[in-house]
Amino acid sequence: MRNVIVTGVARADLGVVDQLAELGVATVHEAIGRAGYLGPGLRPIQDGARTGGTAVTALCWPGDNLMIHAAVEQCRAGDLLVVTATSPCTDGMFGELLATSLAARGVRGLVIEAGVRDVAELRAMGFPVWSAAVSAQGTVKETAGSVNVPVSIGGQIVRPGDAIVADDDGVVCVPRADAGQALAAARARVAKEEQSRKALADGQLGLDLYGLRDKLAARGVEYVDAAQAMHMDVTT
Amino acid sequence: MRNVIVTGVARADLGVVDQLAELGVATVHEAIGRAGYLGPGLRPIQDGARTGGTAVTALCWPGDNLMIHAAVEQCRAGDLLVVTATSPCTDGMFGELLATSLAARGVRGLVIEAGVRDVAELRAMGFPVWSAAVSAQGTVKETAGSVNVPVSIGGQIVRPGDAIVADDDGVVCVPRADAGQALAAARARVAKEEQSRKALADGQLGLDLYGLRDKLAARGVEYVDAAQAMHMDVTT
Amino acid sequence: MRNVIVTGVARADLGVVDQLAELGVATVHEAIGRAGYLGPGLRPIQDGARTGGTAVTALCWPGDNLMIHAAVEQCRAGDLLVVTATSPCTDGMFGELLATSLAARGVRGLVIEAGVRDVAELRAMGFPVWSAAVSAQGTVKETAGSVNVPVSIGGQIVRPGDAIVADDDGVVCVPRADAGQALAAARARVAKEEQSRKALADGQLGLDLYGLRDKLAARGVEYVDAAQAMHMDVTT
Amino acid sequence: MRNVIVTGVARADLGVVDQLAELGVATVHEAIGRAGYLGPGLRPIQDGARTGGTAVTALCWPGDNLMIHAAVEQCRAGDLLVVTATSPCTDGMFGELLATSLAARGVRGLVIEAGVRDVAELRAMGFPVWSAAVSAQGTVKETAGSVNVPVSIGGQIVRPGDAIVADDDGVVCVPRADAGQALAAARARVAKEEQSRKALADGQLGLDLYGLRDKLAARGVEYVDAAQAMHMDVTT
Amino acid sequence: MRNVIVTGVARADLGVVDQLAELGVATVHEAIGRAGYLGPGLRPIQDGARTGGTAVTALCWPGDNLMIHAAVEQCRAGDLLVVTATSPCTDGMFGELLATSLAARGVRGLVIEAGVRDVAELRAMGFPVWSAAVSAQGTVKETAGSVNVPVSIGGQIVRPGDAIVADDDGVVCVPRADAGQALAAARARVAKEEQSRKALADGQLGLDLYGLRDKLAARGVEYVDAAQAMHMDVTT
Amino acid sequence: MRNVIVTGVARADLGVVDQLAELGVATVHEAIGRAGYLGPGLRPIQDGARTGGTAVTALCWPGDNLMIHAAVEQCRAGDLLVVTATSPCTDGMFGELLATSLAARGVRGLVIEAGVRDVAELRAMGFPVWSAAVSAQGTVKETAGSVNVPVSIGGQIVRPGDAIVADDDGVVCVPRADAGQALAAARARVAKEEQSRKALADGQLGLDLYGLRDKLAARGVEYVDAAQAMHMDVTT
């Protein structure tokens, strides 16, 4: 495998990405067929941030953030930097100085399957971060890696230029080519959910709203009274 | 094992549960003999919530929230929904719409040994949740499970109708029949702790207050000066 | 191994410790040669606290906080209590009453490689805690351990009297004898970072600021255009 | 909660248990409705053992094996000792001497949600063990617990007298009252699987044998040629 | 995302794959530039197996093995089945019957980022398996997924038709197009290692063989005598 | 912190170490006061090995085994190499070639809080290894660390020259100065255990042998008949 920095990457339409971001991670994930979620291992270091951007990816050696520095140069306004390592790593590969540099370029935030540090400063700056760990452990700048190659996080593939949405629920990746279709589907879902929300708030049951009573019966789920249940084997 | 939805479950006295909730998880756990704590794996998605309710339980298949929908119908005002899965699962089985439905029924909150999503919306609604994960990963509605059967979380057994108390320290379960006795014991503990708090704030030592000096001596713990310690094997 | 409570421990200079604390964990960790960080497993129970103190150490049996009570007596103003257990433990070994006692003695906070409870109360008191878990699970007071012996947390050795700094990034330990030198190095680092921050905010790249372009070339990292990359093996 | 040692516990029929053991964990688990499996966290310390017995349970304090000693006295020939702790624990609570004592009483083996030690000796003795950890870390004998109360491991409830089967796949628990019915169902399953095995060995497909082709179609799964797939979004 | 079963997938040259398999996982991983290793989370259920094959991939829902049945039909002699799930899962998705079916088709083995069961039977059959867990927990056949789409395991992307090598060190994936080049590089490495092995066995040091003494000096590593070291800060 | 390679380290008496090794990890751990065990995270890659040696320590950067090469030169016959990393790491830092080099110097084995690879070859060579992971992931040789400084593994401190014993139960470290005393205590323990073993094999109970009946009573543990227990709260 060669180590490369890929330049001139095509990005998802930023206008579309921004609208996806407004709809949030869970909605977008559902809209593209329950796909693209980068997993519960990536948590926000701040509460209440919701952002979106186009992916610039960096693949680093554990304990080494050399390639993040190389990635910064490839970032432009509207991007969101997505970093992972060639093996599991919790070190604080990213901190306030790198965030200063990215913010100066109009980068929307950071998603990193490793650690970050200076979290108090990052929160104060308003630079949003989703990471696998918080750690002050510093890193070296010695070993080659790649920028803007496909990377894999949480069982999902992130390609440079893909649309990334991140909020309190985590991070979702929408393939670049699918962003427009994802937006249409997500809006349709929001409209439908609005109706469901009203019905449920009025006391209607999901069992009826989603037609689940027949499913329960078809799968042999029985209703029994508590008094009967005492004489049955209903324990876990 | 049959899959059942048990109806007509007897609940712990809600007045008692509410008073237990005021006293908090740690106090109630101690009062019932250091029992019933559902473990450090269940964390609140919000800060500062403290609530209590009577357990409605749901046992789901991993990646499938069909039985949560069935459980909603069994919930009434004062209940707290307790969900687990037949095998380890981090998926976002529960979100804003289900919370809307539960809130409409007067349910106090959710305890789930799996994931939740829409956490920004849940916090905004003021619907408190304790979960094992935050994840946007969606679920299907395909596989049978049970409602209001005994379930096991964190090495503890939760039976439908049991008293549940949850706060920033996690979640504790008090068997329905023991709720009254637990309240009396918890109040006694609070009174005693109030005295201890004053003594400790005044500078008295726990060593004296709890009579621990003799224990240390009986177990062979020696006091040595730092200068002596340098010549001894006192390392870990 | 004898179980001992070591008295009369020499402490790092508290004036120096206080100045280290102002500089924060990441800076101090870097200043002493990327050393002393107690790992990402210790997390603050509160946001935004930054403190420092001289270490009093306690080594407990799992599920047993007897030695914390013994350690309280060895604490004085400016200390920070550092607790670990002889085997992995998540139990809530420490809570509001112990914090009341420590606060009365002028102790700065708690670092514990185990669980804490009463976190709502601890936050309200403003007593800062870094822990490996939050758990209401109570402990007994039965088994001997030691106070003010060297302990090991996160692969680092903490000796009684060492300087401890803790903030949102975690906890760092500076050997007592090195505290002064660490402060000088940390200040030099801060000054240098201030320059870097300005340069980066002005749009200069880390690649240039830190002279990394030659490193990339020397390690064989190639720049390729996205169009070319499609015909190469550049995937992870 | 009182700490008790329950005596005179009724056991599942040992003849039935022995026949369940021959059929193995996976078969028994399926036969009782995909229930009772104590989870992937319990692993055998030896290869190739398959055993069954009636449960004697012990609930210990972490780092403390006092109640295992109390449990030994409650064990009789055909029993299998099931141990857990009130909070997560990896310590080596059990070793060769306790195994010698149990073997002398005709006990079939040990299931422990904690650690064991002396594993070379246990293997040499032929005393089978399923545990959550191997650890030489020793324990004390100081804190009360219970014997022959219901315990919970891996989300399952084990009651004293239940039938336990353990093999290379882990451990399954069958409620005492259901053992006979479980045996009948397990035998029926084995007979059916024997037919399936022959069909599959002859090259028949599970898709046909289990009638899954319609399921795939009903769920919208499409067959596409690799050449077509290159133009579709079929990535994870 | 559509759920598809991709047919007519091009495979890596099986003759090349077989030769890669003889060289083993670590050698192949190094030969392709320290890439393609599926991580330490996949462990063999047997000792001493070393195999290789061309990847057929299956992407399942957690707790559901429907798509494994669909994948079997896509397998042919020389293939190796690679299974993962859309979210973390330890359930026993695969056992003896599926192995019987695969063995009948000449499939070389299974790599699964989830659980397997019937491990005693699988070992007896000589059907090699690398898995993330052993678990008897059964699964349903209800939810759609895909076959022969790119999947991601351990941060690596596996595409249908890629060359897979697996042994006691785990599993490595070589992109189909790179298999020939990987074989050449792996053989060169083996030849070079044979020389190194002889030199090292004769007592030559890696410091000299690999020219590392200058590296140590350039990085400021100092040699100090133990007597001096006692007066320095050389602790971790 | 300076990076150093400490030479001329004093070792524990090898004759004593060899005798400690015969007694095994659990016995030695108990004999030194339940201390020195490096935790359940270090597992043997082979079954049935039991060895001992004097510690040469190496502290590496994650993903980098430069310092292992430096450590080899410091090893002599009777040593056992103990490796850890400055942050958590699972990479395969050590394999067959390094083992060849160590074996040529008479080194007894490897203890590594990281990964190893070539495990089939290591087993075939009879070079025993205890590690935190098995991983084929290769490492670089770029970053400085130290040799023969105190390191910390599993909450224990290992100093160069300390006596290390390792077997199927894991690894224990005895401070160099305590090795002789540890041997005497371990032998006394073995003699005592031999008596206990006979008594227990003859059917005597630990409750009587260790005088535990009074302890149970003093701690309020009650004996109740199963019939009574049904009317009590004795659940977990």
Short mmCIF file of C-alpha atoms in Angstrom, two decimals, chain D residues 87-174:
data_model
loop_
_atom_site.label_atom_id
_atom_site.label_comp_id
_atom_site.label_asym_id
_atom_site.label_seq_id
_atom_site.Cartn_x
_atom_site.Cartn_y
_atom_site.Cartn_z
CA SER D 87 -20.13 -6.22 41.62
CA PRO D 88 -17.82 -6.93 38.68
CA CYS D 89 -14.75 -8.87 39.83
CA THR D 90 -11.91 -10.69 38.07
CA ASP D 91 -10.07 -11.98 41.14
CA GLY D 92 -9.10 -15.62 41.43
CA MET D 93 -11.80 -16.58 43.92
CA PHE D 94 -11.45 -20.30 43.33
CA GLY D 95 -8.52 -22.67 42.89
CA GLU D 96 -7.23 -26.17 43.32
CA LEU D 97 -8.02 -26.59 47.03
CA LEU D 98 -11.67 -25.66 46.63
CA ALA D 99 -11.85 -27.94 43.61
CA THR D 100 -10.41 -30.77 45.68
CA SER D 101 -13.12 -30.20 48.25
CA LEU D 102 -15.90 -30.10 45.64
CA ALA D 103 -14.56 -33.14 43.79
CA ALA D 104 -14.59 -35.05 47.06
CA ARG D 105 -18.33 -34.33 47.28
CA GLY D 106 -19.09 -35.42 43.72
CA VAL D 107 -19.65 -31.92 42.39
CA ARG D 108 -19.57 -31.78 38.59
CA GLY D 109 -17.79 -28.46 38.04
CA LEU D 110 -17.81 -24.73 38.58
CA VAL D 111 -19.41 -21.79 36.80
CA ILE D 112 -18.08 -18.47 38.10
CA GLU D 113 -18.71 -14.91 36.96
CA ALA D 114 -15.31 -13.86 38.34
CA GLY D 115 -11.79 -15.27 38.12
CA VAL D 116 -10.21 -18.66 38.86
CA ARG D 117 -6.61 -19.64 39.42
CA ASP D 118 -4.51 -22.80 39.50
CA VAL D 119 -5.84 -23.49 36.02
CA ALA D 120 -3.00 -25.89 35.19
CA GLU D 121 -3.87 -27.92 38.28
CA LEU D 122 -7.62 -27.75 37.61
CA ARG D 123 -7.06 -29.06 34.07
CA ALA D 124 -4.83 -31.83 35.41
CA MET D 125 -7.52 -32.80 37.96
CA GLY D 126 -10.16 -32.88 35.27
CA PHE D 127 -12.36 -30.53 37.28
CA PRO D 128 -14.16 -28.44 34.63
CA VAL D 129 -14.54 -24.70 35.10
CA TRP D 130 -16.28 -21.94 33.18
CA SER D 131 -15.21 -18.47 34.30
CA ALA D 132 -15.18 -14.80 33.39
CA ALA D 133 -11.42 -14.50 33.93
CA VAL D 134 -8.25 -16.33 34.89
CA SER D 135 -6.42 -14.48 37.63
CA ALA D 136 -3.96 -15.42 40.36
CA GLN D 137 -5.16 -12.48 42.46
CA GLY D 138 -6.10 -13.88 45.86
CA THR D 139 -9.17 -13.04 47.92
CA VAL D 140 -10.07 -12.53 51.57
CA LYS D 141 -12.80 -14.18 53.64
CA GLU D 142 -14.41 -11.25 55.40
CA THR D 143 -17.75 -10.23 54.03
CA ALA D 144 -21.18 -11.83 54.17
CA GLY D 145 -23.13 -12.95 51.13
CA SER D 146 -25.64 -15.67 50.41
CA VAL D 147 -25.86 -19.29 49.30
CA ASN D 148 -28.70 -20.81 47.31
CA VAL D 149 -30.49 -17.58 46.48
CA PRO D 150 -31.44 -16.68 42.91
CA VAL D 151 -28.50 -15.05 41.15
CA SER D 152 -28.23 -13.31 37.83
CA ILE D 153 -25.45 -13.91 35.29
CA GLY D 154 -25.34 -12.64 31.73
CA GLY D 155 -28.89 -11.35 31.92
CA GLN D 156 -30.27 -14.73 33.00
CA ILE D 157 -31.62 -15.78 36.38
CA VAL D 158 -30.20 -18.95 37.93
CA ARG D 159 -32.20 -20.42 40.80
CA PRO D 160 -30.83 -23.06 43.16
CA GLY D 161 -31.72 -26.51 41.89
CA ASP D 162 -31.94 -25.45 38.24
CA ALA D 163 -30.36 -27.67 35.60
CA ILE D 164 -27.04 -26.35 34.30
CA VAL D 165 -25.33 -27.59 31.15
CA ALA D 166 -21.87 -26.39 30.15
CA ASP D 167 -19.57 -27.15 27.25
CA ASP D 168 -17.19 -25.40 24.84
CA ASP D 169 -20.01 -23.04 23.82
CA GLY D 170 -20.54 -21.77 27.37
CA VAL D 171 -23.26 -22.36 29.95
CA VAL D 172 -27.04 -22.68 29.81
CA CYS D 173 -29.53 -22.75 32.69
CA VAL D 174 -32.86 -24.60 32.50
#
